[in-house]
Tab-separated table of C-alpha atoms in Angstrom:
chain	number	residue	atom	x	y	z
A	1	MET	CA	116.552	112.108	149.128
A	2	LYS	CA	114.138	114.249	147.169
A	3	ASN	CA	111.096	112.478	145.840
A	4	GLY	CA	108.031	114.595	146.507
A	5	GLY	CA	106.116	116.075	143.604
A	6	PHE	CA	102.583	116.210	142.261
A	7	ILE	CA	100.595	114.423	139.569
A	8	ASN	CA	97.209	115.198	138.056
A	9	ASN	CA	94.212	112.874	137.968
A	10	LYS	CA	95.576	111.301	134.748
A	11	GLY	CA	98.804	110.297	136.496
A	12	GLU	CA	100.880	112.893	134.636
A	13	ILE	CA	103.616	114.754	136.514
A	14	VAL	CA	102.593	118.406	136.885
A	15	ILE	CA	105.182	119.456	139.483
A	16	ASN	CA	108.519	117.656	139.325
A	17	PRO	CA	109.498	115.538	142.335
A	18	ILE	CA	112.172	117.863	143.756
A	19	PHE	CA	110.831	118.274	147.288
A	20	ASP	CA	111.940	116.550	150.480
A	21	GLU	CA	108.336	116.350	151.709
A	22	VAL	CA	104.943	117.485	150.404
A	23	GLU	CA	101.433	117.893	151.773
A	24	SER	CA	98.131	117.992	149.883
A	25	PHE	CA	96.871	121.112	148.131
A	26	TYR	CA	94.384	123.355	149.925
A	27	ASN	CA	93.105	126.613	148.381
A	28	LYS	CA	95.536	126.267	145.440
A	29	ALA	CA	98.652	125.927	147.633
A	30	ALA	CA	100.523	123.037	149.196
A	31	ILE	CA	103.043	122.918	152.023
A	32	VAL	CA	106.421	121.616	150.858
A	33	GLN	CA	109.874	121.099	152.303
A	34	LEU	CA	112.924	121.834	150.152
A	35	ASN	CA	116.488	121.636	151.457
A	36	GLY	CA	115.196	121.479	155.018
A	37	LYS	CA	113.064	124.634	154.726
A	38	TRP	CA	109.263	124.660	154.723
A	39	GLY	CA	107.176	126.829	152.428
A	40	PHE	CA	104.284	126.829	149.989
A	41	VAL	CA	104.013	125.974	146.310
A	42	ASP	CA	101.189	126.933	143.937
A	43	THR	CA	99.530	124.657	141.383
A	44	SER	CA	102.116	125.681	138.752
A	45	GLY	CA	105.043	124.700	140.972
A	46	ASN	CA	106.049	128.242	141.882
A	47	ILE	CA	107.367	128.823	145.393
A	48	ILE	CA	105.070	131.249	147.240
A	49	LYS	CA	106.807	133.695	149.555
């Protein structure tokens, strides 16, 4: 079940809740899990390779 995403300080969705798991942002990147694979996402929701 995918339900991890990100909101801003106004409570608005800024990155859709498509991730299996998410961690907090640090240095403009957050650790996320998608389809069982771990990676990073930037503040715009782009997957960082």
